[in-house]
């Protein structure tokens, strides 16, 4: 192509394009369509030993108040320009409820879960069903379900919240409603109604159709721990069971479909034998890992970080990541993988 560039005419064109609300593709930076993902989010670690005392101070100083307020403190990724996001799609927060405190009823289109690394004594009422929160348990709050939390004890409790807040914000799909100020129930059963219906392995109540999010509100650590222990025992007996040597893993699934428990969030628990190391892997989509028990060393883009119980790690898209177990270690992990799968954007390397 031999087009003589008339500089003043080109400058006039750019000015007219801008005035018309247009931008040329050819002047955009390569980051518009990179060869491979180049996230702004950074691999980052938050220490439970730092989070918990800060949450306790917030508990002393900042009342939960009325009007659906929650005392949650978001993990803010240093690469994301001061936004309260762990990754561009994932919200991760420590929530703290003091003795006898209540976080009142509300619902939103954002999907949520709670994971309990220590403590007990809070019940979360999900659509009026009281769900106990105890160490190692995963509790679900699918989008648009009513929820409220109440601490029935004389001691505080803290836990991890995970939500798809940044994704829903980017999609302009956020809706929010306040519910009644009075608790739907102060009942404190050991098992929720949802567990009485749905928590029988391989047995599905015939009365209900498939649901896009899991109808099971609680996944108890007794089951999770047993499933992981069995994988490592079976591996030791020479049977196929683990994802790689010394690495057991379970995914929390929707009993009506076998898919991910939540439509927008993948939830998993991993157990590594002492000394086991996961293969270095990069995945399209981001994740947050939390050490549930034991000690591990994470390798993030080749940098090693020591992790103890409760520590959290943000793993941005396409960041090379592996974990090595110092002791036997259990790791909870959540990611946006179901979204990438539904959009045909999933990739990992090695495949
Ligand atoms: O507990 O309902 O961390 O609505 C962020 C938003 C927790 C909750 C968060 C929420 C909640
Ligand atoms: Fe909420």
Coordinates of C-alpha atoms and ligand atoms in Angstrom, one line a residue:
X1 CA 0.0 0.0 0.0
X2 CA 1.6 3.3 -1.0
X3 CA -0.6 6.0 0.5
X4 CA 1.2 9.2 1.0
X5 CA 0.4 10.3 4.6
X6 CA -0.9 13.8 4.6
X7 CA 0.0 14.7 8.2
X8 CA -2.4 17.5 8.7
X9 CA -5.2 15.6 7.1
X10 CA -4.5 12.6 9.4
X11 CA -4.4 14.8 12.4
X12 CA -7.8 16.3 11.4
X13 CA -9.1 12.8 10.9
X14 CA -8.1 11.8 14.5
X15 CA -9.7 14.9 15.8
X16 CA -12.9 14.2 13.9
X17 CA -12.9 10.6 15.0
X18 CA -12.6 11.6 18.6
X19 CA -15.3 14.2 18.2
X20 CA -17.6 11.5 16.7
X21 CA -16.9 9.2 19.6
X22 CA -14.7 6.8 17.7
X23 CA -11.2 5.4 18.4
X24 CA -9.0 3.6 15.8
X25 CA -7.9 0.1 16.5
X26 CA -4.5 0.8 15.2
X27 CA -3.6 3.4 17.8
X28 CA -4.6 1.1 20.7
X29 CA -1.9 -0.4 22.9
X30 CA -1.1 -4.2 22.3
X31 CA -2.6 -4.9 25.8
X32 CA -6.1 -4.5 24.1
X33 CA -5.6 -7.9 22.5
X34 CA -2.5 -9.5 24.2
X35 CA -0.8 -12.7 23.0
X36 CA -1.7 -14.1 26.4
X37 CA -3.4 -12.7 29.5
X38 CA -1.4 -9.9 31.1
X39 CA -3.4 -9.2 34.3
X40 CA -3.2 -6.0 36.3
X41 CA -3.9 -8.1 39.5
X42 CA -0.8 -9.4 41.2
X43 CA 0.0 -12.7 43.0
X44 CA -0.5 -11.6 46.6
X45 CA -0.6 -13.0 50.1
X46 CA -2.7 -11.9 53.1
X47 CA -1.7 -13.4 56.5
X48 CA -4.5 -14.6 58.8
X49 CA -2.4 -13.4 61.7
X50 CA -2.8 -9.9 60.3
X51 CA -6.4 -10.1 59.3
X52 CA -7.9 -11.5 62.5
X53 CA -6.7 -8.8 64.9
X54 CA -7.7 -6.1 62.5
X55 CA -11.2 -7.7 62.1
X56 CA -11.4 -7.8 66.0
X57 CA -10.5 -4.1 66.1
X58 CA -13.3 -3.4 63.6
X59 CA -15.6 -5.4 65.9
X60 CA -14.7 -3.2 68.8
X61 CA -15.0 0.1 66.9
X62 CA -17.6 -0.3 64.1
X63 CA -21.1 -1.4 64.9
X64 CA -22.8 -3.7 62.4
X65 CA -25.8 -1.4 62.5
X66 CA -29.1 -2.0 60.8
X67 CA -30.1 -2.0 57.2
X68 CA -28.4 -5.1 56.0
X69 CA -24.9 -4.0 57.0
X70 CA -22.1 -6.6 57.2
X71 CA -18.8 -6.2 58.9
X72 CA -16.7 -7.6 56.1
X73 CA -13.2 -6.4 55.2
X74 CA -12.2 -7.1 51.6
X75 CA -8.8 -8.3 50.4
X76 CA -7.7 -5.6 48.0
X77 CA -5.2 -6.8 45.4
X78 CA -2.4 -4.2 45.1
X79 CA -2.5 -4.4 41.3
X80 CA -6.2 -3.4 41.1
X81 CA -5.8 0.3 41.8
X82 CA -7.5 0.6 45.2
X83 CA -10.5 -1.5 44.4
X84 CA -11.8 -3.9 47.1
X85 CA -11.2 -6.9 44.9
X86 CA -8.9 -9.9 45.4
X87 CA -8.9 -10.5 41.6
X88 CA -10.8 -8.8 38.7
X89 CA -13.7 -11.2 39.2
X90 CA -13.5 -12.3 42.9
X91 CA -14.4 -10.7 46.2
X92 CA -12.8 -12.3 49.3
X93 CA -13.3 -10.8 52.7
X94 CA -13.0 -11.6 56.4
X95 CA -16.3 -11.1 58.1
X96 CA -16.5 -10.6 61.9
X97 CA -19.5 -10.9 64.1
X98 CA -19.2 -10.1 67.8
X99 CA -21.0 -11.8 70.7
X100 CA -24.9 -11.9 70.1
X101 CA -24.5 -9.7 67.0
X102 CA -26.8 -9.9 64.0
X103 CA -26.2 -9.0 60.4
X104 CA -29.7 -8.3 59.1
X105 CA -31.6 -9.8 56.2
X106 CA -31.0 -8.9 52.6
X107 CA -30.5 -10.4 49.2
X108 CA -28.5 -9.6 46.0
X109 CA -27.8 -11.0 42.6
X110 CA -24.2 -11.6 43.6
X111 CA -23.5 -15.2 44.6
X112 CA -21.8 -15.8 48.0
X113 CA -20.2 -18.5 50.1
X114 CA -18.7 -18.6 53.5
X115 CA -15.7 -20.8 54.5
X116 CA -14.9 -21.3 58.2
X117 CA -11.2 -21.6 59.0
X118 CA -11.7 -21.5 62.8
X119 CA -14.5 -21.0 65.3
X120 CA -18.2 -21.6 65.5
X121 CA -21.4 -20.2 67.0
X122 CA -22.9 -18.2 64.1
X123 CA -25.9 -19.4 62.2
X124 CA -26.6 -18.0 58.8
X125 CA -30.3 -18.1 57.8
X126 CA -30.5 -18.8 54.1
X127 CA -34.1 -18.3 52.7
X128 CA -35.2 -18.8 56.4
X129 CA -33.3 -22.0 56.8
X130 CA -30.9 -21.8 59.8
X131 CA -27.4 -23.1 58.8
X132 CA -24.7 -23.7 61.5
X133 CA -21.2 -22.4 60.7
X134 CA -18.4 -24.5 62.1
X135 CA -14.7 -25.0 61.4
X136 CA -14.1 -26.5 58.0
X137 CA -17.6 -26.0 56.7
X138 CA -18.6 -24.4 53.4
X139 CA -21.9 -22.6 53.4
X140 CA -23.6 -21.4 50.3
X141 CA -25.7 -18.3 49.6
X142 CA -26.7 -18.5 45.9
X143 CA -27.6 -15.2 44.2
X144 CA -31.0 -13.7 45.2
X145 CA -31.4 -15.9 48.3
X146 CA -32.4 -14.0 51.4
X147 CA -29.7 -14.2 54.1
X148 CA -28.9 -12.9 57.6
X149 CA -26.3 -14.0 60.1
X150 CA -26.6 -14.2 63.9
X151 CA -24.0 -15.0 66.5
X152 CA -25.7 -17.0 69.3
X153 CA -22.7 -17.1 71.6
X154 CA -20.7 -14.9 73.9
X155 CA -17.6 -15.1 71.8
X156 CA -16.8 -13.4 68.4
X157 CA -16.5 -15.4 65.1
X158 CA -14.7 -14.6 61.9
X159 CA -14.9 -16.4 58.6
X160 CA -14.0 -16.0 54.9
X161 CA -16.7 -14.6 52.5
X162 CA -16.3 -15.2 48.8
X163 CA -18.5 -13.5 46.2
X164 CA -18.6 -12.7 42.5
X165 CA -19.1 -8.9 43.3
X166 CA -16.5 -7.6 40.7
X167 CA -17.8 -9.8 38.0
X168 CA -21.4 -8.7 38.6
X169 CA -20.4 -5.1 38.8
X170 CA -18.5 -5.3 35.4
X171 CA -21.6 -7.0 33.9
X172 CA -23.9 -4.2 35.4
X173 CA -26.1 -7.0 36.8
X174 CA -26.3 -6.0 40.5
X175 CA -29.7 -5.9 42.2
X176 CA -30.1 -5.6 46.0
X177 CA -33.1 -5.7 48.4
X178 CA -33.3 -5.3 52.2
X179 CA -35.4 -7.8 54.1
X180 CA -37.1 -7.5 57.5
X181 CA -35.0 -6.3 60.5
X182 CA -36.3 -9.1 62.7
X183 CA -34.5 -12.5 62.3
X184 CA -36.5 -15.0 60.3
X185 CA -35.6 -17.5 63.0
X186 CA -33.4 -17.8 66.1
X187 CA -33.5 -21.6 65.8
X188 CA -30.0 -23.2 66.0
X189 CA -30.4 -26.8 64.7
X190 CA -27.2 -28.8 64.0
X191 CA -28.5 -29.7 60.6
X192 CA -30.3 -27.3 58.2
X193 CA -33.5 -28.3 56.4
X194 CA -31.4 -28.3 53.2
X195 CA -29.0 -30.9 54.6
X196 CA -31.9 -33.0 55.9
X197 CA -33.2 -33.1 52.3
X198 CA -30.0 -33.1 50.2
X199 CA -27.0 -34.4 52.3
X200 CA -27.5 -38.1 51.7
X201 CA -24.7 -39.4 49.4
X202 CA -26.1 -40.4 46.0
X203 CA -29.7 -40.0 47.1
X204 CA -31.7 -37.2 45.6
X205 CA -35.2 -36.3 46.7
X206 CA -37.5 -37.0 43.8
X207 CA -39.8 -34.1 44.5
X208 CA -37.5 -31.4 43.1
X209 CA -36.3 -30.5 39.6
X210 CA -32.7 -29.6 38.7
X211 CA -31.5 -26.3 40.0
X212 CA -28.7 -24.1 38.6
X213 CA -27.1 -23.6 42.0
X214 CA -26.8 -26.3 44.7
X215 CA -29.9 -26.6 47.0
X216 CA -27.5 -27.9 49.7
X217 CA -26.6 -24.9 51.9
X218 CA -23.8 -26.6 53.9
X219 CA -20.9 -28.9 53.0
X220 CA -19.6 -30.2 56.4
X221 CA -15.9 -30.8 57.1
X222 CA -16.7 -34.3 58.4
X223 CA -17.6 -35.3 54.8
X224 CA -14.9 -33.2 53.1
X225 CA -12.1 -34.5 55.3
X226 CA -13.3 -38.1 55.0
X227 CA -13.4 -37.9 51.2
X228 CA -9.9 -36.5 51.0
X229 CA -8.5 -39.1 53.5
X230 CA -10.1 -41.9 51.4
X231 CA -8.4 -40.6 48.2
X232 CA -5.0 -40.7 49.8
X233 CA -5.7 -44.2 51.4
X234 CA -6.8 -45.5 48.0
X235 CA -3.7 -44.1 46.3
X236 CA -1.5 -45.8 48.9
X237 CA -3.4 -49.1 48.1
X238 CA -2.5 -48.6 44.5
X239 CA -5.9 -47.5 43.2
X240 CA -6.5 -44.4 41.0
X241 CA -7.9 -41.7 43.3
X242 CA -5.8 -38.5 43.3
X243 CA -5.3 -35.8 40.8
X244 CA -1.5 -36.3 40.9
X245 CA 0.8 -38.1 43.3
X246 CA 0.1 -37.2 47.0
X247 CA -2.6 -34.6 45.9
X248 CA -6.2 -35.4 46.8
X249 CA -8.9 -33.0 45.7
X250 CA -12.7 -32.6 45.9
X251 CA -15.0 -30.2 44.2
X252 CA -18.1 -29.0 45.9
X253 CA -20.9 -29.9 43.5
X254 CA -24.6 -29.3 42.9
X255 CA -26.4 -32.6 43.8
X256 CA -29.1 -32.0 41.1
X257 CA -26.7 -31.7 38.2
X258 CA -23.2 -32.8 39.3
X259 CA -21.9 -29.3 38.1
X260 CA -20.2 -26.7 40.3
X261 CA -22.2 -26.0 43.4
X262 CA -22.5 -22.3 42.4
X263 CA -23.0 -21.1 38.8
X264 CA -20.2 -18.5 38.9
X265 CA -17.8 -19.9 41.5
X266 CA -15.8 -23.1 41.6
X267 CA -15.2 -24.3 45.2
X268 CA -12.6 -27.0 46.0
X269 CA -10.7 -28.5 48.9
X270 CA -7.2 -30.0 48.3
X271 CA -5.1 -32.2 50.6
X272 CA -1.4 -32.7 50.0
X273 CA 0.7 -35.4 51.7
X274 CA 3.8 -34.1 53.5
X275 CA 6.4 -33.4 50.9
X276 CA 4.0 -33.5 47.9
X277 CA 4.2 -30.8 45.3
X278 CA 1.6 -29.9 42.7
X279 CA 2.8 -29.4 39.1
X280 CA 3.4 -25.8 38.1
X281 CA 0.3 -24.8 36.2
X282 CA -1.2 -21.6 34.7
X283 CA -4.9 -21.3 34.3
X284 CA -7.0 -18.8 32.4
X285 CA -9.2 -17.2 35.2
X286 CA -8.3 -16.2 38.7
X287 CA -8.4 -18.0 42.0
X288 CA -8.0 -17.4 45.8
X289 CA -6.5 -20.1 48.0
X290 CA -6.7 -20.3 51.8
X291 CA -4.7 -22.7 53.9
X292 CA -7.2 -24.6 56.1
X293 CA -4.7 -26.6 58.1
X294 CA -1.0 -27.3 58.0
X295 CA 1.9 -25.4 56.4
X296 CA 2.7 -25.0 52.7
X297 CA 5.0 -23.2 50.4
X298 CA 3.3 -21.6 47.4
X299 CA 5.3 -20.9 44.2
X300 CA 3.9 -17.8 42.4
X301 CA 5.6 -16.8 39.1
X302 CA 8.7 -18.6 40.5
X303 CA 8.6 -16.7 43.9
X304 CA 8.3 -18.9 47.0
X305 CA 6.1 -17.9 49.9
X306 CA 5.6 -19.8 53.2
X307 CA 1.9 -20.2 54.2
X308 CA 0.4 -21.0 57.5
X309 CA -3.2 -21.8 58.6
X310 CA -5.6 -19.2 57.4
X311 CA -3.2 -17.4 55.0
X312 CA -4.8 -16.4 51.7
X313 CA -3.2 -16.1 48.2
X314 CA -4.6 -14.4 45.1
X315 CA -3.6 -16.2 41.9
X316 CA -4.2 -14.0 38.9
X317 CA -5.1 -15.4 35.4
X318 CA -2.2 -17.2 33.7
X319 CA 0.1 -16.9 36.7
X320 CA 2.3 -20.0 37.1
X321 CA 1.3 -21.5 40.4
X322 CA 2.1 -24.6 42.5
X323 CA 1.9 -25.6 46.1
X324 CA 4.3 -27.7 48.1
X325 CA 3.3 -29.3 51.4
X326 CA 5.6 -28.8 54.4
X327 CA 3.3 -30.9 56.6
X328 CA 0.1 -32.5 55.5
X329 CA -1.8 -29.5 54.3
X330 CA -5.5 -28.8 53.5
X331 CA -6.2 -25.9 51.1
X332 CA -9.5 -24.4 50.3
X333 CA -9.7 -22.8 46.9
X334 CA -12.3 -20.7 45.0
X335 CA -12.2 -19.5 41.4
X336 CA -14.2 -18.1 38.5
X337 CA -13.6 -21.2 36.4
X338 CA -17.3 -22.0 35.8
X339 CA -17.7 -18.6 34.0
X340 CA -14.7 -19.2 31.8
X341 CA -16.0 -22.7 30.9
X342 CA -19.5 -21.4 30.0
X343 CA -17.9 -18.7 27.8
X344 CA -15.5 -21.1 26.1
X345 CA -12.5 -19.2 27.5
X346 CA -11.0 -22.0 29.7
X347 CA -7.4 -22.8 29.1
X348 CA -4.6 -24.2 31.2
X349 CA -0.9 -25.0 30.6
X350 CA 0.0 -27.8 30.7
X351 CA -3.5 -28.7 29.4
Ligands
LIG1 O1 -22.5 -11.6 54.3 O2 -24.1 -11.0 53.1 O3 -18.3 -10.0 52.3 O4 -23.6 -9.2 51.2 C1 -20.0 -9.0 51.0 C2 -21.3 -8.8 50.8 C3 -20.6 -10.5 52.8 C4 -22.9 -11.0 53.4 C5 -19.6 -9.8 52.0 C6 -22.3 -9.4 51.5 C7 -21.9 -10.3 52.5
LIG2 FE1 -25.1 -10.5 51.4

